[in-house]
Short mmCIF file of C-alpha atoms in Angstrom, two decimals:
data_model
loop_
_atom_site.label_atom_id
_atom_site.label_comp_id
_atom_site.label_asym_id
_atom_site.label_seq_id
_atom_site.Cartn_x
_atom_site.Cartn_y
_atom_site.Cartn_z
CA MET A 115 3.04 16.40 -38.44
CA GLY A 116 3.89 15.35 -35.47
CA PHE A 117 5.79 12.74 -33.42
CA ALA A 118 6.65 11.38 -30.13
CA ARG A 119 7.82 8.38 -28.02
CA THR A 120 8.33 7.28 -24.77
CA CYS A 121 9.09 3.17 -23.37
CA SER A 122 7.22 0.19 -21.51
CA VAL A 123 8.26 -2.97 -21.28
CA ALA A 124 7.02 -6.49 -22.50
CA LEU A 125 7.27 -9.32 -20.81
CA VAL A 126 8.86 -12.86 -21.93
CA GLY A 127 8.44 -15.39 -19.44
CA VAL A 128 9.65 -13.36 -15.99
CA ASP A 129 12.07 -11.22 -18.27
CA GLY A 130 11.55 -7.71 -19.45
CA VAL A 131 11.93 -6.09 -23.03
CA VAL A 132 12.20 -2.51 -23.09
CA VAL A 133 9.89 -1.50 -26.03
CA GLU A 134 9.54 1.89 -27.48
CA VAL A 135 6.20 3.26 -28.63
CA GLN A 136 6.23 5.43 -30.99
CA ALA A 137 3.24 7.98 -32.37
CA ASP A 138 3.09 9.52 -35.46
CA LEU A 139 0.51 12.16 -36.69
CA GLU A 140 0.13 13.54 -40.43
CA PRO A 141 -2.66 14.62 -42.29
CA GLY A 142 -4.97 12.54 -44.07
CA VAL A 143 -8.42 10.75 -42.78
CA ALA A 144 -8.79 10.19 -39.17
CA ALA A 145 -7.67 6.48 -38.00
CA PHE A 146 -5.37 4.53 -35.52
CA THR A 147 -3.07 2.37 -36.41
CA LEU A 148 -1.19 0.31 -34.37
CA VAL A 149 1.61 -1.46 -35.38
CA GLY A 150 4.97 -3.55 -34.01
CA LEU A 151 3.27 -7.46 -33.38
CA PRO A 152 0.65 -6.82 -30.25
CA ASP A 153 -2.16 -9.64 -29.70
CA LYS A 154 -5.20 -9.11 -29.46
CA THR A 155 -5.35 -7.32 -25.93
CA LEU A 156 -2.81 -4.90 -27.39
CA VAL A 157 -4.59 -4.45 -30.20
CA GLU A 158 -7.60 -3.21 -28.49
CA SER A 159 -5.92 -1.15 -26.39
CA ARG A 160 -6.84 1.44 -29.14
CA ASP A 161 -10.60 2.04 -27.83
CA ARG A 162 -9.43 1.80 -25.10
CA VAL A 163 -7.02 4.84 -25.19
CA ARG A 164 -9.13 7.08 -27.33
CA ALA A 165 -11.69 6.74 -24.70
CA ALA A 166 -9.58 7.41 -21.81
CA VAL A 167 -7.83 10.60 -23.14
CA VAL A 168 -11.25 12.50 -24.42
CA ASN A 169 -12.85 11.62 -20.63
CA SER A 170 -9.65 12.97 -19.16
CA GLY A 171 -10.06 16.39 -20.96
CA ALA A 172 -8.10 16.12 -23.71
CA ASP A 173 -9.05 16.38 -27.29
CA TRP A 174 -8.24 13.36 -29.98
CA PRO A 175 -6.27 14.67 -32.69
CA GLN A 176 -8.20 13.73 -35.48
CA LYS A 177 -5.62 12.93 -37.97
CA LYS A 178 -4.00 10.17 -39.16
CA LEU A 179 -2.44 8.60 -36.17
CA THR A 180 0.21 5.27 -36.52
CA VAL A 181 1.59 4.01 -33.44
CA GLY A 182 4.80 1.79 -33.64
CA LEU A 183 6.12 -0.48 -31.09
CA SER A 184 9.72 -1.90 -31.42
CA PRO A 185 11.55 -4.05 -31.67
CA ALA A 186 8.92 -4.98 -33.78
CA ALA A 187 9.87 -8.42 -34.02
CA VAL A 188 9.56 -9.00 -30.31
CA PRO A 189 5.65 -9.80 -29.60
CA LYS A 190 3.80 -7.77 -26.94
CA SER A 191 0.83 -9.04 -25.05
CA GLY A 192 -1.24 -7.59 -22.68
CA SER A 193 -3.15 -4.04 -21.17
CA GLY A 194 0.04 -2.64 -19.86
CA PHE A 195 1.07 -0.61 -23.30
CA ASP A 196 -2.24 1.73 -22.44
CA LEU A 197 -0.04 4.40 -20.30
CA ALA A 198 2.38 4.73 -23.26
CA VAL A 199 0.72 4.90 -25.81
CA ALA A 200 -1.42 7.43 -24.27
CA ALA A 201 1.80 9.98 -23.24
CA ALA A 202 2.94 9.31 -27.09
CA VAL A 203 -0.10 9.77 -28.58
CA LEU A 204 -0.32 13.26 -25.96
CA ALA A 205 2.82 14.14 -27.07
CA ALA A 206 2.47 14.14 -30.42
CA ALA A 207 -0.23 16.09 -30.35
CA GLU A 208 1.55 18.46 -28.33
CA ARG A 209 -0.75 17.96 -25.31
CA VAL A 210 2.05 17.38 -23.61
CA ASP A 211 6.14 18.15 -24.18
CA PRO A 212 7.30 15.11 -25.93
CA ARG A 213 10.88 16.36 -24.56
CA ALA A 214 9.00 15.61 -21.38
CA ILE A 215 8.26 11.86 -21.89
CA GLU A 216 11.20 10.50 -23.49
CA ASP A 217 13.37 9.20 -20.99
CA LEU A 218 10.10 7.86 -18.88
CA VAL A 219 9.25 4.27 -18.56
CA LEU A 220 5.17 4.00 -18.47
CA ILE A 221 3.55 1.27 -17.45
CA GLY A 222 -0.21 1.02 -16.56
CA GLU A 223 -3.81 -0.24 -18.10
CA LEU A 224 -6.59 2.21 -18.85
CA GLY A 225 -9.98 2.15 -18.11
CA LEU A 226 -12.47 4.40 -20.12
CA ASP A 227 -12.98 6.79 -17.91
CA GLY A 228 -9.19 7.34 -17.80
CA ARG A 229 -7.91 5.56 -14.41
CA VAL A 230 -5.25 3.98 -14.31
CA ARG A 231 -5.35 0.57 -13.40
CA PRO A 232 -2.31 -2.26 -11.97
CA VAL A 233 -1.16 -4.72 -14.40
CA ARG A 234 0.84 -7.76 -13.53
CA GLY A 235 4.63 -8.33 -13.55
CA VAL A 236 5.38 -4.66 -12.74
CA LEU A 237 8.71 -5.72 -10.78
CA PRO A 238 10.36 -7.52 -13.78
CA ALA A 239 9.38 -5.16 -15.81
CA VAL A 240 10.86 -1.98 -13.20
CA LEU A 241 14.08 -4.50 -13.38
CA ALA A 242 13.82 -4.90 -16.84
CA ALA A 243 13.92 -0.92 -17.21
CA ALA A 244 16.90 -0.28 -14.39
CA GLU A 245 18.54 -2.36 -16.28
CA ALA A 246 17.86 -1.03 -19.59
CA GLY A 247 19.57 2.63 -17.82
CA TYR A 248 15.82 3.85 -17.13
CA ARG A 249 15.49 6.16 -14.55
CA GLN A 250 12.03 6.96 -13.88
CA VAL A 251 8.93 4.66 -14.01
CA VAL A 252 5.26 5.63 -14.32
CA VAL A 253 2.93 3.30 -12.92
CA ALA A 254 -0.42 2.37 -11.15
CA ASP A 255 -0.79 4.17 -7.51
CA GLN A 256 -2.02 0.48 -6.40
CA SER A 257 1.85 -0.89 -8.10
CA ALA A 258 3.79 2.07 -6.20
CA ALA A 259 5.22 0.09 -3.51
CA GLU A 260 6.01 -3.21 -5.95
CA ALA A 261 7.78 -1.03 -8.05
CA SER A 262 9.90 0.66 -5.78
CA LEU A 263 11.60 -2.32 -4.53
CA VAL A 264 13.74 -1.45 -7.54
CA PRO A 265 16.94 0.55 -6.09
CA GLU A 266 18.08 3.49 -7.71
CA VAL A 267 14.65 4.13 -9.50
CA SER A 268 12.29 6.82 -9.00
CA VAL A 269 8.25 6.06 -9.00
CA LEU A 270 5.68 7.40 -9.39
CA GLY A 271 2.34 5.88 -8.84
CA VAL A 272 -0.68 8.05 -10.44
CA ARG A 273 -4.30 7.18 -10.38
CA SER A 274 -5.23 8.63 -13.67
CA LEU A 275 -4.51 10.05 -16.72
CA ARG A 276 -5.76 13.70 -15.85
CA GLN A 277 -3.07 13.49 -13.22
CA LEU A 278 0.03 12.50 -14.97
CA ILE A 279 -0.74 15.17 -18.13
CA ALA A 280 -1.10 17.58 -14.54
CA VAL A 281 2.36 16.02 -13.83
CA LEU A 282 3.93 16.25 -17.30
CA THR A 283 2.58 20.12 -17.35
CA ASP A 284 3.37 21.16 -14.40
CA GLY A 285 -0.26 22.01 -13.53
CA GLU A 286 -2.06 21.22 -10.33
CA VAL A 287 -2.38 17.71 -9.90
CA PRO A 288 -6.80 16.75 -9.14
CA GLU A 289 -7.41 15.23 -6.31
CA GLU A 290 -9.24 11.33 -7.02
CA ALA A 291 -12.20 10.53 -4.65
CA PRO A 292 -11.29 8.30 -1.97
CA GLU A 293 -12.64 4.86 -2.15
CA GLU A 294 -15.30 4.81 0.50
CA PRO A 295 -14.48 2.93 3.97
CA GLY A 296 -14.77 -0.99 3.99
CA ARG A 297 -15.05 -0.75 -0.41
CA PRO A 298 -12.84 -3.15 -1.80
CA ASP A 299 -10.84 -0.76 -4.65
CA PRO A 300 -11.87 -2.07 -8.04
CA MET A 301 -8.57 -1.12 -9.26
CA LEU A 302 -6.63 -3.88 -7.16
CA ALA A 303 -8.58 -6.62 -9.31
CA GLY A 304 -5.51 -5.85 -11.43
CA LEU A 305 -3.06 -7.45 -9.12
CA LEU A 306 -4.24 -10.68 -7.74
CA VAL A 307 -6.02 -13.67 -10.73
CA PRO A 308 -8.02 -16.00 -9.25
CA GLY A 309 -7.00 -19.61 -9.28
CA ALA A 310 -4.14 -18.52 -11.30
CA GLY A 311 -1.58 -20.63 -8.62
CA ALA A 312 -0.98 -21.58 -5.02
CA GLY A 313 -0.41 -18.77 -2.35
CA THR A 314 3.53 -18.04 -0.43
CA GLY A 315 2.83 -20.28 2.21
CA ALA A 316 1.34 -23.18 4.47
CA ALA A 317 -0.23 -21.07 7.33
CA GLY A 318 -3.23 -21.71 9.09
CA ALA A 319 -6.98 -20.37 9.02
CA ASP A 320 -5.25 -17.11 11.84
CA GLY A 321 -2.40 -16.97 8.80
CA VAL A 322 -0.03 -18.47 11.64
CA PRO A 323 2.44 -21.75 10.36
CA PRO A 324 1.61 -24.58 11.47
CA ASP A 325 4.03 -25.88 13.85
CA LEU A 326 6.14 -29.15 13.49
CA ALA A 327 5.22 -29.69 17.51
CA ASP A 328 2.46 -31.04 16.43
CA VAL A 329 2.77 -33.79 14.69
CA ALA A 330 2.98 -37.50 16.62
CA GLY A 331 5.62 -39.52 16.36
CA GLN A 332 8.23 -39.98 13.23
CA PRO A 333 10.54 -39.94 14.92
CA VAL A 334 12.66 -40.94 11.25
CA ALA A 335 10.87 -38.45 9.08
CA ARG A 336 11.26 -35.11 11.14
CA ARG A 337 14.81 -36.02 11.24
CA ALA A 338 14.71 -36.31 7.00
CA LEU A 339 12.64 -33.11 7.08
CA GLU A 340 15.65 -30.88 9.01
CA VAL A 341 18.01 -32.56 6.77
CA ALA A 342 16.27 -31.29 4.34
CA ALA A 343 15.59 -28.37 4.92
CA ALA A 344 19.25 -27.47 6.09
CA GLY A 345 20.49 -29.04 2.78
CA GLY A 346 17.85 -28.63 0.14
CA HIS A 347 17.36 -32.13 -0.55
CA HIS A 348 14.64 -33.28 -1.97
CA LEU A 349 12.23 -35.32 0.17
CA PHE A 350 10.54 -38.32 -0.44
CA LEU A 351 8.09 -39.84 2.09
CA SER A 352 6.09 -42.90 1.73
CA GLY A 353 3.47 -44.27 4.46
CA PRO A 354 -0.18 -45.67 5.43
CA PRO A 355 -2.96 -42.78 5.12
CA GLY A 356 -2.75 -40.42 8.68
CA ALA A 357 0.32 -41.15 9.16
CA GLY A 358 1.62 -37.89 9.09
CA LYS A 359 3.09 -37.23 5.35
CA THR A 360 1.07 -34.00 4.74
CA MET A 361 1.63 -32.32 7.61
CA LEU A 362 5.11 -32.71 7.95
CA ALA A 363 5.55 -30.83 4.30
CA GLU A 364 3.23 -28.43 5.05
CA ARG A 365 5.74 -27.11 8.12
CA ILE A 366 8.38 -27.63 5.63
CA PRO A 367 8.48 -23.97 5.25
CA ALA A 368 8.55 -22.33 8.78
CA ILE A 369 11.84 -24.52 9.22
CA LEU A 370 13.17 -22.43 5.91
CA PRO A 371 15.39 -20.41 6.40
CA PRO A 372 14.15 -16.49 5.69
CA LEU A 373 14.60 -15.61 2.01
CA THR A 374 17.37 -12.91 1.08
CA ARG A 375 16.69 -9.66 -0.68
CA ARG A 376 17.69 -11.57 -4.07
CA GLN A 377 15.60 -14.27 -3.38
CA SER A 378 12.83 -12.34 -2.41
CA LEU A 379 12.80 -10.87 -5.33
CA GLU A 380 12.84 -13.37 -7.40
CA VAL A 381 9.72 -14.73 -6.35
CA THR A 382 7.99 -11.94 -6.05
CA ALA A 383 8.78 -11.37 -9.78
CA VAL A 384 7.58 -14.84 -10.54
CA HIS A 385 4.35 -14.30 -8.24
CA SER A 386 3.75 -10.43 -9.76
CA VAL A 387 3.74 -12.37 -13.62
CA ALA A 388 1.05 -14.88 -12.60
CA GLY A 389 -1.13 -12.77 -10.73
CA ILE A 390 -1.31 -14.25 -7.48
CA LEU A 391 1.33 -11.19 -5.52
CA PRO A 392 -1.23 -10.12 -2.42
CA PRO A 393 -2.15 -6.67 -2.41
CA GLY A 394 -0.52 -4.90 0.16
CA GLU A 395 2.45 -7.22 0.28
CA PRO A 396 5.06 -6.24 -2.67
CA MET A 397 7.63 -8.46 -1.86
CA VAL A 398 7.37 -12.13 -0.87
CA ALA A 399 9.68 -12.82 2.29
CA ARG A 400 8.84 -16.76 2.91
CA ALA A 401 9.40 -19.76 0.90
CA PRO A 402 6.50 -20.00 -0.68
CA TYR A 403 4.57 -23.19 -0.47
CA CYS A 404 2.64 -25.05 -3.52
CA ALA A 405 0.82 -28.10 -3.36
CA PRO A 406 -1.22 -28.68 -6.67
CA HIS A 407 -3.43 -31.43 -6.54
CA HIS A 408 -2.43 -34.46 -8.78
CA SER A 409 -4.93 -34.07 -11.61
CA ALA A 410 -2.46 -31.27 -12.59
CA THR A 411 -1.51 -30.72 -16.52
CA MET A 412 1.76 -30.96 -17.67
CA GLN A 413 1.21 -27.00 -18.74
CA SER A 414 -0.02 -26.33 -14.63
CA LEU A 415 3.07 -27.99 -13.34
CA VAL A 416 5.82 -27.27 -15.26
CA GLY A 417 4.30 -24.24 -17.20
CA GLY A 418 2.95 -23.53 -20.65
CA GLY A 419 0.06 -22.13 -22.09
CA ASN A 420 -1.56 -20.25 -25.34
CA GLY A 421 0.51 -17.70 -26.80
CA MET A 422 4.00 -17.15 -24.79
CA PRO A 423 3.95 -19.65 -21.76
CA ARG A 424 3.00 -18.54 -17.99
CA PRO A 425 4.87 -20.14 -15.10
CA GLY A 426 3.45 -23.19 -13.55
CA ALA A 427 3.88 -24.95 -9.87
CA VAL A 428 8.00 -25.43 -9.93
CA SER A 429 8.09 -21.64 -10.59
CA LEU A 430 5.61 -20.90 -8.18
CA ALA A 431 7.73 -22.83 -5.79
CA HIS A 432 10.94 -21.32 -6.74
CA ARG A 433 12.92 -20.89 -3.02
CA GLY A 434 10.41 -22.71 -1.34
CA VAL A 435 8.15 -26.12 -1.65
CA LEU A 436 6.89 -28.01 -3.86
CA PHE A 437 4.42 -30.92 -2.35
CA LEU A 438 3.09 -33.68 -4.77
CA ASP A 439 0.68 -35.31 -2.91
CA GLU A 440 -0.34 -38.63 -3.90
CA ALA A 441 2.57 -38.15 -6.04
CA PRO A 442 1.83 -41.91 -7.76
CA GLU A 443 -1.54 -40.16 -8.91
CA PHE A 444 -0.05 -37.96 -10.75
CA SER A 445 0.61 -38.46 -14.87
CA PRO A 446 3.59 -40.62 -15.28
CA LYS A 447 4.49 -38.21 -17.77
CA VAL A 448 3.89 -35.38 -15.39
CA LEU A 449 6.34 -36.63 -12.70
CA ASP A 450 9.05 -37.17 -15.64
CA ALA A 451 8.79 -33.38 -16.61
CA LEU A 452 10.50 -32.69 -13.50
CA ARG A 453 13.48 -34.69 -14.39
CA GLN A 454 15.00 -31.31 -16.24
CA PRO A 455 13.92 -28.32 -13.26
CA LEU A 456 15.42 -30.92 -10.94
CA GLU A 457 18.71 -30.98 -11.99
CA SER A 458 18.82 -27.12 -13.89
CA GLY A 459 16.96 -24.91 -11.33
CA GLN A 460 15.20 -23.52 -14.31
CA VAL A 461 12.61 -24.62 -16.63
CA VAL A 462 13.61 -24.07 -20.83
CA ILE A 463 9.73 -23.83 -22.59
CA ALA A 464 10.05 -23.04 -26.70
CA ARG A 465 7.12 -22.02 -28.52
CA ALA A 466 6.52 -20.95 -31.39
CA ALA A 467 6.13 -17.76 -30.24
CA GLY A 468 9.88 -17.78 -28.39
CA VAL A 469 11.93 -19.85 -26.04
CA VAL A 470 11.02 -18.93 -21.99
CA ARG A 471 13.24 -19.95 -19.26
CA LEU A 472 11.47 -19.59 -15.81
CA PRO A 473 13.53 -20.42 -12.24
CA ALA A 474 12.66 -23.58 -10.16
CA ARG A 475 15.01 -23.92 -7.68
CA PHE A 476 12.65 -25.83 -5.23
CA LEU A 477 12.99 -28.39 -2.59
CA MET A 478 10.49 -31.47 -4.16
CA VAL A 479 8.76 -33.15 -1.29
CA LEU A 480 6.90 -36.00 -2.74
CA ALA A 481 4.26 -38.59 -0.62
CA ALA A 482 2.84 -41.38 -1.48
CA ASN A 483 1.19 -44.65 0.49
CA PRO A 484 2.81 -48.09 -0.57
CA CYS A 485 0.19 -49.42 -2.27
CA PRO A 486 -3.61 -48.83 -3.14
CA CYS A 487 -4.70 -49.93 0.06
CA GLY A 488 -2.36 -47.83 1.80
CA ARG A 489 -1.44 -50.55 4.74
CA PHE A 490 1.68 -52.64 2.94
CA SER A 491 4.68 -52.44 4.87
CA ARG A 492 7.69 -54.49 6.07
CA HIS A 493 5.69 -56.03 9.43
CA GLY A 494 2.58 -56.38 7.19
CA THR A 495 -0.27 -55.48 8.62
CA GLY A 496 -3.16 -56.42 6.58
CA CYS A 497 -2.35 -55.11 2.88
CA GLU A 498 -4.50 -57.47 0.93
CA CYS A 499 -3.36 -55.56 -2.40
CA PRO A 500 -2.38 -58.51 -5.03
CA SER A 501 1.53 -58.06 -4.96
CA SER A 502 1.60 -57.18 -9.02
CA ALA A 503 -0.74 -54.14 -8.18
CA ILE A 504 1.83 -53.13 -5.42
CA ARG A 505 4.50 -53.69 -8.74
CA ARG A 506 2.24 -51.56 -10.65
CA TYR A 507 1.44 -48.87 -8.26
CA GLN A 508 5.39 -48.18 -7.33
CA ALA A 509 6.26 -48.12 -10.86
CA ARG A 510 4.44 -45.22 -11.35
CA LEU A 511 7.30 -43.08 -9.78
CA SER A 512 9.72 -43.77 -12.50
CA GLY A 513 13.13 -44.76 -11.35
CA PRO A 514 15.48 -41.74 -13.04
CA LEU A 515 13.08 -39.15 -10.90
CA LEU A 516 13.46 -41.33 -7.46
CA ASP A 517 17.40 -41.35 -8.28
CA ARG A 518 17.13 -37.37 -8.28
CA VAL A 519 15.56 -37.61 -4.51
CA ASP A 520 17.90 -37.36 -2.01
CA LEU A 521 16.19 -38.76 1.01
CA ARG A 522 13.71 -42.01 1.09
CA VAL A 523 11.85 -42.06 4.72
CA GLU A 524 9.40 -44.18 5.60
CA ALA A 525 6.26 -43.29 7.66
CA GLU A 526 5.42 -45.55 10.20
CA PRO A 527 2.14 -45.41 11.09
CA VAL A 528 1.44 -43.67 14.58
CA SER A 529 1.02 -45.61 17.70
CA ARG A 530 -1.16 -44.84 20.73
CA ALA A 531 1.41 -43.98 22.79
CA ASP A 532 2.23 -40.97 20.40
CA LEU A 533 -0.67 -40.49 19.94
CA LEU A 534 -2.38 -39.65 22.66
CA GLY A 535 1.02 -38.93 24.68
CA ARG A 536 1.41 -35.48 26.37
CA GLY A 537 4.84 -35.04 25.51
CA GLY A 538 5.05 -33.83 21.82
CA GLY A 539 8.38 -33.06 19.44
CA GLU A 540 10.44 -30.65 19.20
CA PRO A 541 8.65 -27.27 18.42
CA THR A 542 9.45 -25.44 15.31
CA GLU A 543 11.70 -22.73 16.25
CA ALA A 544 14.39 -24.93 17.89
CA VAL A 545 14.46 -26.85 14.58
CA ALA A 546 14.66 -24.02 12.82
CA ALA A 547 17.53 -22.43 14.76
CA ARG A 548 19.05 -25.80 14.19
CA VAL A 549 18.62 -25.11 10.27
CA ARG A 550 20.06 -21.92 9.97
CA GLU A 551 22.80 -23.04 11.72
CA ALA A 552 23.64 -25.33 9.43
CA ARG A 553 23.11 -23.20 6.57
CA ALA A 554 25.28 -20.33 8.05
CA ARG A 555 27.63 -22.92 7.75
CA ALA A 556 27.62 -24.38 4.76
CA ALA A 557 27.32 -20.88 3.13
CA ALA A 558 30.93 -20.11 4.92
CA ARG A 559 32.24 -23.22 3.10
CA LEU A 560 30.42 -21.95 -0.26
CA ALA A 561 31.33 -18.35 -0.25
CA GLY A 562 32.55 -17.68 -3.89
CA THR A 563 30.72 -20.11 -5.68
CA PRO A 564 28.10 -20.16 -7.88
CA TRP A 565 26.11 -22.80 -5.19
CA ALA A 566 24.33 -21.78 -1.98
CA VAL A 567 23.37 -25.16 -0.41
CA ASN A 568 24.90 -28.21 -0.20
CA ALA A 569 22.33 -30.17 -3.03
CA GLU A 570 23.20 -27.92 -5.26
CA VAL A 571 26.97 -28.74 -5.03
CA PRO A 572 27.98 -30.87 -8.16
CA GLY A 573 29.58 -33.99 -7.35
CA HIS A 574 32.59 -33.33 -8.85
CA GLU A 575 33.73 -30.80 -6.42
CA LEU A 576 32.82 -32.75 -3.26
CA ARG A 577 34.62 -35.78 -4.42
CA THR A 578 37.85 -33.18 -5.12
CA ARG A 579 37.57 -30.62 -3.81
CA TRP A 580 35.63 -31.23 -0.55
CA GLN A 581 36.62 -34.61 0.55
CA VAL A 582 35.62 -36.73 3.06
CA ALA A 583 36.95 -38.05 6.02
CA PRO A 584 38.99 -41.34 5.09
CA GLY A 585 37.26 -44.07 4.42
CA ALA A 586 34.57 -42.52 5.53
CA LEU A 587 33.08 -43.30 1.76
CA GLY A 588 33.89 -47.13 2.27
CA PRO A 589 29.81 -48.28 2.57
CA ALA A 590 28.58 -46.04 0.11
CA GLU A 591 31.47 -47.05 -1.94
CA ARG A 592 30.04 -50.93 -1.66
CA ASP A 593 26.61 -50.16 -2.56
CA LEU A 594 27.82 -48.47 -5.61
CA ASP A 595 29.99 -51.81 -6.91
CA ARG A 596 26.74 -54.11 -6.10
CA GLY A 597 23.93 -51.47 -8.27
CA LEU A 598 22.56 -50.77 -5.12
CA LEU A 599 23.83 -46.50 -5.90
CA THR A 600 24.19 -45.71 -9.39
CA ALA A 601 26.77 -42.77 -9.77
CA ARG A 602 24.73 -40.29 -9.28
CA GLY A 603 23.54 -41.46 -6.15
CA LEU A 604 26.93 -41.66 -5.27
CA ASP A 605 26.92 -37.94 -5.08
CA ARG A 606 23.49 -37.94 -3.91
CA VAL A 607 24.85 -39.28 -0.87
CA LEU A 608 27.97 -36.95 -0.43
CA ARG A 609 25.68 -34.03 -0.40
CA VAL A 610 23.40 -35.10 2.60
CA ALA A 611 26.79 -36.60 4.13
CA TRP A 612 28.29 -32.67 4.71
CA THR A 613 24.47 -31.73 5.46
CA VAL A 614 24.58 -34.39 8.44
CA ALA A 615 28.06 -32.69 9.03
CA ASP A 616 26.86 -29.14 9.08
CA LEU A 617 24.01 -30.39 11.68
CA ARG A 618 26.49 -32.54 14.09
CA GLY A 619 29.05 -28.95 13.52
CA ARG A 620 31.84 -30.67 12.12
CA ASP A 621 34.23 -30.03 9.36
CA ARG A 622 34.21 -32.98 7.04
CA PRO A 623 31.80 -35.78 6.87
CA GLU A 624 32.71 -38.99 9.31
CA ALA A 625 31.72 -42.46 8.45
CA LEU A 626 28.78 -41.55 10.50
CA ASP A 627 27.49 -39.02 8.13
CA VAL A 628 28.35 -40.56 5.36
CA ALA A 629 25.93 -44.24 7.23
CA VAL A 630 23.46 -41.77 7.99
CA ALA A 631 22.91 -40.13 4.49
CA LEU A 632 23.44 -44.22 3.05
CA GLU A 633 20.54 -44.80 5.52
CA LEU A 634 18.37 -41.56 4.89
CA ARG A 635 18.25 -43.21 1.24
CA THR A 636 18.28 -46.22 1.03
CA GLY A 637 15.74 -46.99 3.71
CA VAL A 638 17.65 -49.86 5.27
CA ALA A 639 18.74 -49.59 8.96
CA ARG A 640 22.03 -49.48 9.34
CA GLY A 641 22.70 -49.09 13.40
CA THR A 642 22.46 -45.48 12.89
CA PRO A 643 21.48 -42.14 15.27
CA ALA A 644 18.76 -41.47 12.35
CA ALA A 645 17.39 -45.22 12.40
CA VAL A 646 15.74 -44.63 16.29
CA GLY A 647 15.19 -40.58 15.68
CA GLU A 648 18.07 -39.58 17.92
CA PRO A 649 19.63 -36.66 17.07
CA VAL A 650 22.20 -35.82 14.75
#
């Protein structure tokens, strides 16, 4: 009788649970039993592992084989357990030393020929192994760069089971035949799943992010864009078709500060689980940009699916931008599902298989036409929609959802002078520099707190710990008394006022900063610089 054990990792959302893989050999009729709550993909590993072991030059034990995955109560899914199962079986059959694999964490899928294929979610799996105290990890060679992002963990990348056996037995490591130049590596198919989600940035055809100088006119909307990026505030752009709402939204990732290492690890973990991490780019360094179509379902936007929930668009946009173009065309139920992640920064999905928490700290940008024909405005320029149709169209965005949006700006039609004029607006670099300075001021003020940007600070803290200049809140308090602002709206005005003060280099908001914040939220001109597009 032979027994051996090693470890792998089961993913629950973007969190990992270390699983002990045990192999037991007993005399009896040759059989292979896999226990421990495996799913269909994992059950099929019996055939993959057997063929891979035989085709790697090792003998398959002709005994009763039982492989257990512990803890048995945790659901296991995916093909990433193949490598651990094969190593445990070989150790139980004394093909390799059982002590050599006890402290290893093995993650990888096996092909029938013994090659090791990469799987999704390597980064969160290695992070879970490191937190559990493991320091040696074996993954597919194509995933080694991603696994190496976790500090203090020794990573071994192998291309075949034959190579792993040679390493464990101190034998001569066979060299795998390299792929022909120019020929795609079929093993990389496990790293990128087509259609699984959006990319990691709004870049042009040449890979260069679009420049803010390309946007004609729209001084107020550009200023709102800068405030949104500096404070992490949600933004609603309303205006006729062709005003540049989509162009503005696509340029937000370029003016956002680069991700910190911790933020990059968070974003990379989500994209790795979703299967949209580009090969050759193990870490996402810039803010993601996700723009789902208005026909998106609840599961695709928030997360879900059969079995364990998968990350949705709100999680793919974590630490970046979620752009909902033609927002009234989305299902009202789908839009209202965003209310929880907008407040908490995470999505909690309960299913029969378990409860999953997915990160969802994003900057939301809504864009909409003012009416079905798109020509309705305060100036009355040719709209023929009945007033009832306009009310129904605008009511598709619920009040509770809009109450969570800090900035509401009307994009005016682009004039001929703006469109054909030679002098464009400020380039991305100039705006991004001011955003970085404003965020640095906010970070210095919020040092030692759990918040990083003004949009995350609770209103109670703003009213008690960080107070505005005396008398500066007078107009906002009057709007609250008149019912033009809710209590949540007042808190959000305070947050925007702090961001405006940071952009102006002030130590605390003054009356002008609060007036700018009120105008950007209510859309009512108050004679402030933001209303005429002058620098804040």
